[in-house]
CSV table of C-alpha atoms in Angstrom, one decimal:
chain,number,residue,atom,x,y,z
Z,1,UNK,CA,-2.1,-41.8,12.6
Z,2,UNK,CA,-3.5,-39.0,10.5
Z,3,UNK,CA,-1.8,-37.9,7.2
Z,4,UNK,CA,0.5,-34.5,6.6
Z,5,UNK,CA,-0.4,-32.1,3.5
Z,6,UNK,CA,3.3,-31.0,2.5
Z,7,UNK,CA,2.4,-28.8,0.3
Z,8,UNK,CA,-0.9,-26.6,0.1
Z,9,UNK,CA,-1.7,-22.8,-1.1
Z,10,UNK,CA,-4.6,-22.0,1.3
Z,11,UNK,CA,-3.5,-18.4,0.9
Z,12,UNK,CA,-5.1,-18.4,-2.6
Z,13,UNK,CA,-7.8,-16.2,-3.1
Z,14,UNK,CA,-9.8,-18.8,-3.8
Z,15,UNK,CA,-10.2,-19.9,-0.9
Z,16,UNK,CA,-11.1,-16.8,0.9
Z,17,UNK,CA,-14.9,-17.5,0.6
Z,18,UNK,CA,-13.8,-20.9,2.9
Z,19,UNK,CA,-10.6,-20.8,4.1
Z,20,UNK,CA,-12.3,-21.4,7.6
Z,21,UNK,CA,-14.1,-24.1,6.4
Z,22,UNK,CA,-10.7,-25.8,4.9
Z,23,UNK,CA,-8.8,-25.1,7.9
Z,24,UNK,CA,-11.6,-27.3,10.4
Z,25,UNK,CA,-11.4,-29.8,8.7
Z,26,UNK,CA,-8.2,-29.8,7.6
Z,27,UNK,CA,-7.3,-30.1,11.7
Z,28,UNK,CA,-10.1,-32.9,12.0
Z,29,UNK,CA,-8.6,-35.2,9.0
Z,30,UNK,CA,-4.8,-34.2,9.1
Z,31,UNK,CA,-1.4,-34.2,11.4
Z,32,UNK,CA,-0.7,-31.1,10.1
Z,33,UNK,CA,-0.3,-28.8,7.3
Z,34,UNK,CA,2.3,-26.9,5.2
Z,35,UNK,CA,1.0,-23.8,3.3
Z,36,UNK,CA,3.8,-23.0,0.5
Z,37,UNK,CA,4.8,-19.8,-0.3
Z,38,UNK,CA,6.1,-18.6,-3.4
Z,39,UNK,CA,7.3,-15.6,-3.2
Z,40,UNK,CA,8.5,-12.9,-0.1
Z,41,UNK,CA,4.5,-11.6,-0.6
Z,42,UNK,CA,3.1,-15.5,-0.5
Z,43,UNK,CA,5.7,-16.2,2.5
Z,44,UNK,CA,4.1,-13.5,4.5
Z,45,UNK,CA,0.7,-14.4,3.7
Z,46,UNK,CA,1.9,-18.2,4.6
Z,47,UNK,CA,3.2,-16.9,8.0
Z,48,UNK,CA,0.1,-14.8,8.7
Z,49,UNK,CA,-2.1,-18.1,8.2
Z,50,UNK,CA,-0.1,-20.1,10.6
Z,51,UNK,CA,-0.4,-17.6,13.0
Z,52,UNK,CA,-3.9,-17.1,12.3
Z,53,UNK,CA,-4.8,-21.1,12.7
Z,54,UNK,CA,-2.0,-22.6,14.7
């Protein structure tokens, strides 16, 4: 059974230079991920990376 990250930002700028990178292995080690927004621009960011990497 592989662990859930509740609560991430990978919508942060700093990880633009590797947010691929992140996401692999993200998919390898974890269930699944939840990026948090925190505000209407960061939701829409947030939505835009799920559809990005389902």
């Amino acid at each position: 059974m592989k662990p859930i990250d509740t609560h991430c930002h990978l919508d942060f700028e700093r990880f633009d230079d590797d947010r691929e990178k992140v996401v692999e292995r993200s998919k390898k080690e974890l269930e699944f991920v939840v990026n948090a927004g925190s505000n209407m621009e960061t939701n829409r960011k947030a939505l835009k990376l799920g559809e990005r990497y389902p």
